[in-house]
Coordinates of C-alpha atoms and ligand atoms in Angstrom, one line a residue:
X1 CA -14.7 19.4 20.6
X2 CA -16.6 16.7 19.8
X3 CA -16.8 14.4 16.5
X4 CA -19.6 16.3 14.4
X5 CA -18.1 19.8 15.7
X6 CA -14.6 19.0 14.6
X7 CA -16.2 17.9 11.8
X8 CA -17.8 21.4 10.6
X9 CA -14.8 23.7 12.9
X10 CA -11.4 21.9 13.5
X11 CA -8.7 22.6 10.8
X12 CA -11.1 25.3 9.0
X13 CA -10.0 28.1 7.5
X14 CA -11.8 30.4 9.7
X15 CA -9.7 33.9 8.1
X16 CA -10.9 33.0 5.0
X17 CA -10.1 36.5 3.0
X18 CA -14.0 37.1 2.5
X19 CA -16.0 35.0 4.9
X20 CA -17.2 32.4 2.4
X21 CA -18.1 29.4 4.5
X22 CA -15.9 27.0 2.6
X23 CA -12.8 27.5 1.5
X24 CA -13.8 28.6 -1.8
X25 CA -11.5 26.5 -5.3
X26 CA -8.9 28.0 -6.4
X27 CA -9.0 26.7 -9.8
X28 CA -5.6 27.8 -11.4
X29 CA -2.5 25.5 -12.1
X30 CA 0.3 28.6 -10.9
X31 CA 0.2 31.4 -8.7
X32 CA 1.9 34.8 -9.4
X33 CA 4.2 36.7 -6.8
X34 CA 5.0 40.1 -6.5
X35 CA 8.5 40.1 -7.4
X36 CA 10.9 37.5 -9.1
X37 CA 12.6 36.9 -5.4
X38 CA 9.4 36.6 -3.8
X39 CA 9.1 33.3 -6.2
X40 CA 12.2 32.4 -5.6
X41 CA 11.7 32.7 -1.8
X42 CA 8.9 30.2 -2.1
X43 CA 10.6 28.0 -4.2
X44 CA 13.4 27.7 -2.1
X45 CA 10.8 26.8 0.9
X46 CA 12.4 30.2 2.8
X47 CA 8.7 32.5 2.1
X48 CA 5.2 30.8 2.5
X49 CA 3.0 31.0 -0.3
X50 CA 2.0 29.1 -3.4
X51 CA 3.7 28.3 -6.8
X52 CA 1.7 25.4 -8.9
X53 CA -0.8 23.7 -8.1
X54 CA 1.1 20.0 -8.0
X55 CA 2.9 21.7 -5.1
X56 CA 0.3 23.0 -3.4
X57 CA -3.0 25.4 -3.4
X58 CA -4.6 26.6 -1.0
X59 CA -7.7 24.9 -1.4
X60 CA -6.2 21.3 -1.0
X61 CA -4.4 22.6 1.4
X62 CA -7.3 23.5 4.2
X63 CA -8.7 20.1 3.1
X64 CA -5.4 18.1 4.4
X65 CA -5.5 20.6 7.4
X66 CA -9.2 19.5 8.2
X67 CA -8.3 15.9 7.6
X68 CA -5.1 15.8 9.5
X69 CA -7.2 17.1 12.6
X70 CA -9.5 14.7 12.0
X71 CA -7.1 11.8 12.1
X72 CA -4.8 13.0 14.8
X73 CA -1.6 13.4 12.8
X74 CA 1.4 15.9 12.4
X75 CA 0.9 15.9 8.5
X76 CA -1.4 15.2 5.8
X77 CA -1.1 15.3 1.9
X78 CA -4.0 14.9 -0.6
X79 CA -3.5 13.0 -3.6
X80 CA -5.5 12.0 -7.2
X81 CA -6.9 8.5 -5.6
X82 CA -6.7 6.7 -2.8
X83 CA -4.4 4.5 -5.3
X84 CA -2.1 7.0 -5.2
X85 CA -2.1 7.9 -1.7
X86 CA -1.2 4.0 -1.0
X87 CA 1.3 4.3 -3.9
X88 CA 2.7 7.4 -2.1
X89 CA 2.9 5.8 1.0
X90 CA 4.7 3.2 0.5
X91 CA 7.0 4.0 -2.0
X92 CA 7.9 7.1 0.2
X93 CA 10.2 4.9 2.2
X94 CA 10.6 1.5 -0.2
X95 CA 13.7 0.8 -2.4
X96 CA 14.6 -2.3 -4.4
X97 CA 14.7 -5.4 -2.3
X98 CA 12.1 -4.3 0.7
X99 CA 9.4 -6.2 1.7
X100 CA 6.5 -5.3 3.0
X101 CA 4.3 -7.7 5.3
X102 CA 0.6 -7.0 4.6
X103 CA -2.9 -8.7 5.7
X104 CA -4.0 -10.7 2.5
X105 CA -7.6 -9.5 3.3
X106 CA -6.9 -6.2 1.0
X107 CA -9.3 -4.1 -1.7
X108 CA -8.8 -5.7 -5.1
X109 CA -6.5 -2.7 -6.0
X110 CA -4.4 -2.6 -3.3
X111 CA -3.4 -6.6 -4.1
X112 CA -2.8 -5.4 -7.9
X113 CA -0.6 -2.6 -6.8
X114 CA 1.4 -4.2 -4.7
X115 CA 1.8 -7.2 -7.7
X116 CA 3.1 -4.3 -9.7
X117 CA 5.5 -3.1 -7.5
X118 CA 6.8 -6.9 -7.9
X119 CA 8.7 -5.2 -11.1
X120 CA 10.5 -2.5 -8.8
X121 CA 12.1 -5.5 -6.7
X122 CA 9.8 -4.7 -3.8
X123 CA 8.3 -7.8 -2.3
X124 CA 4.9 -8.7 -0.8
X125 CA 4.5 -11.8 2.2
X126 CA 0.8 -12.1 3.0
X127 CA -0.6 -13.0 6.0
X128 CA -3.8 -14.3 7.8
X129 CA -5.0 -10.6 9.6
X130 CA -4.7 -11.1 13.2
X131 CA -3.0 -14.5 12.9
X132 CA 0.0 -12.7 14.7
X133 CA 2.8 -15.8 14.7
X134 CA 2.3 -15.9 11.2
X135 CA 3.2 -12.0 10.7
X136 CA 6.1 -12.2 13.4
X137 CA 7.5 -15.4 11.3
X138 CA 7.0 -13.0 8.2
X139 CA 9.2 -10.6 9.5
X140 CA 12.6 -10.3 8.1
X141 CA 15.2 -8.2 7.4
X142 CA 14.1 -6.7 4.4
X143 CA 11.0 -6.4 6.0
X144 CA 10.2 -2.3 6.0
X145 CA 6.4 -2.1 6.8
X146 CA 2.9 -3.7 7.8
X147 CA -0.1 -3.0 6.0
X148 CA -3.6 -4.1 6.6
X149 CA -6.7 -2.6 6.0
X150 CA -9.2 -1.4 9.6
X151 CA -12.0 -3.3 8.2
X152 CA -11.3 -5.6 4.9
X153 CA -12.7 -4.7 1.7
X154 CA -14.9 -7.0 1.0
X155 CA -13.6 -9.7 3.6
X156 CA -15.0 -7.4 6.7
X157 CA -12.7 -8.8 9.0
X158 CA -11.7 -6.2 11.4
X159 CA -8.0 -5.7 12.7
X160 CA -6.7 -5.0 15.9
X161 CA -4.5 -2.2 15.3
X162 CA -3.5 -1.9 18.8
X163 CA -2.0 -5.9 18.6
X164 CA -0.8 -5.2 15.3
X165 CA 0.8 -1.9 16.3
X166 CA 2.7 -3.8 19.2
X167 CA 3.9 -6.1 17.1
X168 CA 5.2 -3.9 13.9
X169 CA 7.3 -1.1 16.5
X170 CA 8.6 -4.8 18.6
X171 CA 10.4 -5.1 15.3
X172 CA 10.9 -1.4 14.9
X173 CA 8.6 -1.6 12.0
X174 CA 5.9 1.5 10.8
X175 CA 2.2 0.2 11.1
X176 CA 0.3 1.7 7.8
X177 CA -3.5 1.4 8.1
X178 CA -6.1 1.7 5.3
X179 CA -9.0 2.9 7.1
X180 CA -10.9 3.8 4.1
X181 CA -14.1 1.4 5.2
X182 CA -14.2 1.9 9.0
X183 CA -13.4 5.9 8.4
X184 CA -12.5 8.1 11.7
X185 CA -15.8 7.8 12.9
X186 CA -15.4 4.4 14.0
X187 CA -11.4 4.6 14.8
X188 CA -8.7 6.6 14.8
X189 CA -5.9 4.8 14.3
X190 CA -3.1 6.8 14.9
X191 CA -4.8 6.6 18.3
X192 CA -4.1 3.1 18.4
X193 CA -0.5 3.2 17.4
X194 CA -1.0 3.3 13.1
X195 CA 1.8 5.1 11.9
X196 CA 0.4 6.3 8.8
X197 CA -3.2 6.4 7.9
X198 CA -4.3 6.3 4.1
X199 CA -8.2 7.0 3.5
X200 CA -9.7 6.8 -0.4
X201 CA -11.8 10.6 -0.1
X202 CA -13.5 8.9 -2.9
X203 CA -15.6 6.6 -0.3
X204 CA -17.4 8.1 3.1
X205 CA -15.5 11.1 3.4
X206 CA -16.5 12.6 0.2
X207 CA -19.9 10.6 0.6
X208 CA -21.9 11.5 -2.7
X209 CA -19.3 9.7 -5.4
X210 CA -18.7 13.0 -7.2
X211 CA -15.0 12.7 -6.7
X212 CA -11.6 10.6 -6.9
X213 CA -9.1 11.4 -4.1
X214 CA -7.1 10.0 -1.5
X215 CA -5.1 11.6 1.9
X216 CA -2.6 10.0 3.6
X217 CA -1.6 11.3 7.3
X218 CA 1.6 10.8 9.4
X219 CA 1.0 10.0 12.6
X220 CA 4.6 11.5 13.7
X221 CA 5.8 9.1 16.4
X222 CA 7.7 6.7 14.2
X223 CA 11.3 7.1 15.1
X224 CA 12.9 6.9 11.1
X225 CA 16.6 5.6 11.0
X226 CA 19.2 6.3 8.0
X227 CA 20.2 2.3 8.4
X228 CA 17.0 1.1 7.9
X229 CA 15.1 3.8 5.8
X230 CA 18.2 5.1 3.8
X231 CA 15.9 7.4 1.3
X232 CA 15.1 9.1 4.2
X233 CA 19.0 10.4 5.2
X234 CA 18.4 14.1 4.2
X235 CA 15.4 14.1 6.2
X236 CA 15.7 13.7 9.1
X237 CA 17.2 16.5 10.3
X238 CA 13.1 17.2 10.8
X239 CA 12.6 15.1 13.3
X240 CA 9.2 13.7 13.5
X241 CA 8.3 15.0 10.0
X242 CA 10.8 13.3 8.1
X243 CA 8.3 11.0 6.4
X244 CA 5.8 13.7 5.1
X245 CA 9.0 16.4 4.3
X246 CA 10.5 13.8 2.0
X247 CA 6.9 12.9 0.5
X248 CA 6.3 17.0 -0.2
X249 CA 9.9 17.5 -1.8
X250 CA 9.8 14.0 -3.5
X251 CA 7.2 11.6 -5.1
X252 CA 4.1 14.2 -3.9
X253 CA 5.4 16.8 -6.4
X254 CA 7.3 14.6 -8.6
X255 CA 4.9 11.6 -9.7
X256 CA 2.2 14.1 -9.9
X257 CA -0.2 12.8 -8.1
X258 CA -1.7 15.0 -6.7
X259 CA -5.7 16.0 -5.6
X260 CA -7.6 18.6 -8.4
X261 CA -8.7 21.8 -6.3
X262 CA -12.4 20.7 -6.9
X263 CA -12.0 17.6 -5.6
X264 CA -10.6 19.3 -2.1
X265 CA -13.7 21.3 -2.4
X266 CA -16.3 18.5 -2.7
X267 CA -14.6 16.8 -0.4
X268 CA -14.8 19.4 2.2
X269 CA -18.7 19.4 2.2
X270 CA -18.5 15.9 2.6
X271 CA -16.7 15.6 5.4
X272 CA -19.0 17.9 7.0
X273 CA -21.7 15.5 7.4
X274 CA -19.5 12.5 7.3
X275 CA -20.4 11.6 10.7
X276 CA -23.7 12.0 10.2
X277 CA -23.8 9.6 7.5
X278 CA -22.1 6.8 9.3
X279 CA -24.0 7.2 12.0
X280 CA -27.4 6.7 9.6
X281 CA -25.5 4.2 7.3
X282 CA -23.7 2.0 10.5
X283 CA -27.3 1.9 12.0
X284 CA -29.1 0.5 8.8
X285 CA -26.3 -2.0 8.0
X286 CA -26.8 -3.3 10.9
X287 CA -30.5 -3.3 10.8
X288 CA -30.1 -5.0 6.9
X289 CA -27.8 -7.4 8.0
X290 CA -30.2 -9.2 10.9
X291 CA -32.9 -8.7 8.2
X292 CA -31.1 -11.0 5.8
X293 CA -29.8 -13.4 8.9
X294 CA -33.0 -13.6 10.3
X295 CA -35.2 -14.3 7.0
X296 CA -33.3 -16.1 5.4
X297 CA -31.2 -19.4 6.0
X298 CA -29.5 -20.2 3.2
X299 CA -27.7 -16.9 3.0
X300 CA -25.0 -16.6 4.7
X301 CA -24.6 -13.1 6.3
X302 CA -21.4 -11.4 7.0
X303 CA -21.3 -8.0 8.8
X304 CA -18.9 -7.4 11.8
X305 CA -21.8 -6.1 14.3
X306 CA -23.2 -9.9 13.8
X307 CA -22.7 -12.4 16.4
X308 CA -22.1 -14.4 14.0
X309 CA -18.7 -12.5 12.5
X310 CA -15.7 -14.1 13.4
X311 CA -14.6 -10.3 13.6
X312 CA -17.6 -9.9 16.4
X313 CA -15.4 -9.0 19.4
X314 CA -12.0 -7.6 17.9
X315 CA -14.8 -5.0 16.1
X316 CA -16.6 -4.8 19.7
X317 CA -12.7 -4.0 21.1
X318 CA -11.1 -1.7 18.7
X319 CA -14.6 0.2 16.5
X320 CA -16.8 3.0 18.8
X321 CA -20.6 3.8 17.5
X322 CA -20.7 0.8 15.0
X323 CA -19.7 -1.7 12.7
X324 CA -19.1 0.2 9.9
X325 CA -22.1 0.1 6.6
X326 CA -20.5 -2.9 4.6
X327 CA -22.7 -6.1 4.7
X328 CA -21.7 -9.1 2.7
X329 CA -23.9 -12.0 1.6
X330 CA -23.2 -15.6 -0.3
X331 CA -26.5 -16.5 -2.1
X332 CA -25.2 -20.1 -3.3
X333 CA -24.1 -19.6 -6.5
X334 CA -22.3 -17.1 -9.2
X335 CA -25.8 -17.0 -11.1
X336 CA -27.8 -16.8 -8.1
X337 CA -25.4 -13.7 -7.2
X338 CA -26.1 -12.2 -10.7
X339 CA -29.8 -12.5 -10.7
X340 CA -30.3 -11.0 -7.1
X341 CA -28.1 -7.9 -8.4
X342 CA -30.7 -8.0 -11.2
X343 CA -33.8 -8.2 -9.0
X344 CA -32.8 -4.9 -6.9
X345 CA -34.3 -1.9 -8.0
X346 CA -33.2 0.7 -5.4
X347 CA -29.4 -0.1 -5.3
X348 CA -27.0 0.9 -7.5
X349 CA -25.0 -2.0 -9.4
X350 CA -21.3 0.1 -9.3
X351 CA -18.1 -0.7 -7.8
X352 CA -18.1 1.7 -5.4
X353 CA -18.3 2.0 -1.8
X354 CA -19.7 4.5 0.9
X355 CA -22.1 6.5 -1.3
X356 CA -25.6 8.2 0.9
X357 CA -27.2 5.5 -1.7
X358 CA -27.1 1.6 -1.1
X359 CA -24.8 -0.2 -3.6
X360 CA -24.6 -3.4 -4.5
X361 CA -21.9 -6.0 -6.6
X362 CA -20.1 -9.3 -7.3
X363 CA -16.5 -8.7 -6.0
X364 CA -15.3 -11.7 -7.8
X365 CA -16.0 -10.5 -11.3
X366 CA -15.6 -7.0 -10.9
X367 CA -13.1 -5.3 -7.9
X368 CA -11.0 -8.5 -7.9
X369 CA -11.3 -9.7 -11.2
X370 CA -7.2 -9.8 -11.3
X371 CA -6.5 -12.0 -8.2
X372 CA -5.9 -15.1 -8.0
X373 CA -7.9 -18.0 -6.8
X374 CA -5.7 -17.9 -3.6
X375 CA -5.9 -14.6 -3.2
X376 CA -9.8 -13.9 -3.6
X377 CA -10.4 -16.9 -1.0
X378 CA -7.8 -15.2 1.5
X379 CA -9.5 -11.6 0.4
X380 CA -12.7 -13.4 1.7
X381 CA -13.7 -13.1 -2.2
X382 CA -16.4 -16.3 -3.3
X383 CA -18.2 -16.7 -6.4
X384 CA -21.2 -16.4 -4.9
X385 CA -20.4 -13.0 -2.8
X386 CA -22.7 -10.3 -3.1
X387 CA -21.3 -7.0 -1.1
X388 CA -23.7 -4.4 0.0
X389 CA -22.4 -0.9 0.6
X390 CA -25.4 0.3 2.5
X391 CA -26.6 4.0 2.0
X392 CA -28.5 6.2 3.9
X393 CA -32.0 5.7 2.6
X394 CA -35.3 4.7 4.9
X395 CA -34.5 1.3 6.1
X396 CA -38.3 -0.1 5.1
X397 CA -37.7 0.7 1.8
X398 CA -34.2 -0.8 1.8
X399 CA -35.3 -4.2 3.4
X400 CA -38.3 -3.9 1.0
X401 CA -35.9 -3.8 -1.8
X402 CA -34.1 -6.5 -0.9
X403 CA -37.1 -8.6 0.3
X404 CA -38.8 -8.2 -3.2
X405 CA -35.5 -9.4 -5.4
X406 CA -35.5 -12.4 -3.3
X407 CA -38.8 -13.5 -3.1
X408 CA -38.1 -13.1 -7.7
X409 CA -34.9 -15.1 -7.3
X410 CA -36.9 -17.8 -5.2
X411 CA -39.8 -18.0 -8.2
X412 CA -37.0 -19.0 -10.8
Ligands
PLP1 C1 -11.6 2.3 -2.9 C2 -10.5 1.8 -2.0 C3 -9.2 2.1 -2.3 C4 -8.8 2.9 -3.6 O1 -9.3 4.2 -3.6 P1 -9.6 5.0 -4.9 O2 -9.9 6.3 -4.5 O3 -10.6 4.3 -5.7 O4 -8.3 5.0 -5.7 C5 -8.2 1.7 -1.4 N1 -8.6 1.0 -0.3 C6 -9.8 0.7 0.0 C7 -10.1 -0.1 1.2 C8 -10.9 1.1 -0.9 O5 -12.1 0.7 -0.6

């Protein structure tokens, strides 16, 4: 099957008790059984079937199915955000003392949570992405992961998970991949050796920001050990599902994280036309991006399918059918930045990415407001950054958009 076909058949419910197309929300918090030993059956993991909706429900659960199709892996579980599906992730396997060795070109968020996990004793040694003697000499003992993002929010670098991949199972290290910006239209990266792939839902996959989520999936072919992932122990008598069996029976159900019924529902249209989108939004990115370059000069332009990008050819390597729909520009100064936001009148000013509508913001006041000055310059963060999450609107009207708030900013 092909992309778009998976897209609308793979992982679908297709017995769905009354032929609705989707698999319809089952909005209740508990589910009632038969008999008391029936709920104790399921309880005790020994019947199928559903008990509370922090557990499981069917609706989220044809959502993970569809998504873990999607990315290739042996297991997938939804979760509130794709905050929690990092948190999830990661502390699925960490305990006091671990490190983990992660890109420094990271979302905003993911550099705060990892500063709060500071306070549970677990460490964080940032890197240069794709500077690879700098993450081998990171490495340690205490080192349990690598984390880095497929293309960085907002730094559009792009990583090459394949490298990366080599380098993280060398040292008999998981690879975890963010691939919320890049999405599996452009890569899979379980396909590329990621062991575990966390995507926000709340970006392309959902598509029309009318929902928080996250899924994480388990790519299955990371070989666990008691020694170096003790929390693990009573696990892996699963074999390859270790990682996600521990997550289900552990911090899944028990931190509470986990997706609203809804949510899996909205999501589930999304993802339907997900590659549709991309296809529209990769294609006027692109299109925006030379726009920009070509007119004007003084702005510097940074989008992956440039030639320009540093990124150019590990993008040109590791992405298929585009550069992803993130464009970033630097205008010359923070007030300059502010007053071109101002000017547009088609895009949205919101911190959000991968909407069908173009949006537009300053990173460095808004997304990583609570970085440091070190980390924003390594996160590819300036003061006079403008990032463009580009929609799927008619590309005249886009350019026109963007065309008229510069031609205001150049009156001033
Ligand atoms: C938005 C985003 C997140 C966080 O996802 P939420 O659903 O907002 O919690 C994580 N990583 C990246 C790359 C993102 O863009």
């Amino acid at each position: 099957m092909n992309f778009n076909t998976a897209l609308l058949h793979d992982g679908v419910d297709k017995k769905e008790k009354y032929g609705s197309t989707l698999t319809p929300i089952y909005q209740t918090s508990a589910f009632f059984q038969q008999s008391a030993e029936d709920l104790a059956g399921i309880f005790g993991g020994k019947n199928p079937g559903y008990c509370y909706t922090r557990v499981q429900n069917p609706t989220i659960a044809v959502f993970e199915n569809r998504i873990n199709k999607l990315e290739g892996g042996i297991g997938t579980v939804a979760t509130a955000s794709g905050m929690a599906a990092i948190f999830n992730a990661l502390t699925n396997i960490l305990m006091t003392g671990d490190e983990i060795v992660s890109s420094a070109s990271l979302y905003g968020g993911t550099i705060d949570l990892f500063r709060d996990l500071e306070a549970f004793g677990i460490k964080t040694k940032y890197v240069e992405n794709n500077n690879w003697d700098e993450i081998e000499s990171a490495i340690n003992d205490n080192t349990k992961l690598i984390f880095a993002e497929t293309i960085g929010n907002p730094c559009l670098d792009v990583t090459d998970i394949d490298r990366l991949a080599e380098i993280a199972h060398a040292h008999g290290l998981p690879l975890f991949i963010d691939n919320t910006v890049a999405t599996a239209y452009l890569i899979k990266p379980i396909e590329h050796g990621a062991d575990i792939v966390i995507n926000s839902t709340s970006k392309y996959i959902n598509g029309s920001s009318n929902a928080i989520g996250g899924v994480l999936t388990d790519g299955g072919k990371f070989k666990w050990t008691a020694e170096r992932y003790p929390v693990l122990k009573d696990y892996l008598k699963f074999g390859p599902f270790a990682y996600i069996a521990r997550l289900r029976a552990g911090l899944q159900r028990n931190a509470g994280a986990c997706m609203a019924p809804q949510t899996a529902y909205l999501n589930q249209i999304g993802l339907e036309t997900m590659g549709l989108r991309m296809e529209r939004q990769c294609t006027n990115a692109a299109s925006l991006a030379k726009h920009l370059q070509d007119k004007y000069p003084s702005v510097t332009v940074n989008y992956p399918g440039l030639e320009t990008s540093k990124w150019h050819s590990i993008a040109d390597k590791v992405l298929k059918g585009g550069y992803g729909a993130i464009v970033t520009i630097r205008v010359g100064s923070k007030e300059r930045a502010f007053k071109l936001l101002n000017f547009l009148e088609l895009a949205y000013r919101l911190s959000n990415i991968g909407d069908t509508k173009t949006l537009v913001l300053h990173p460095s006041s808004t997304i990583s407001l609570h970085s440091t000055d070190k980390q924003k310059e390594d996160a590819g963060v300036f003061e006079d950054l403008i990032r463009i999450s580009v929609g799927i609107e008619d590309i005249e009207d886009l350019i026109a958009d963007f065309d008229k708030a510069f031609e205001k900013l150049d009156q001033e």
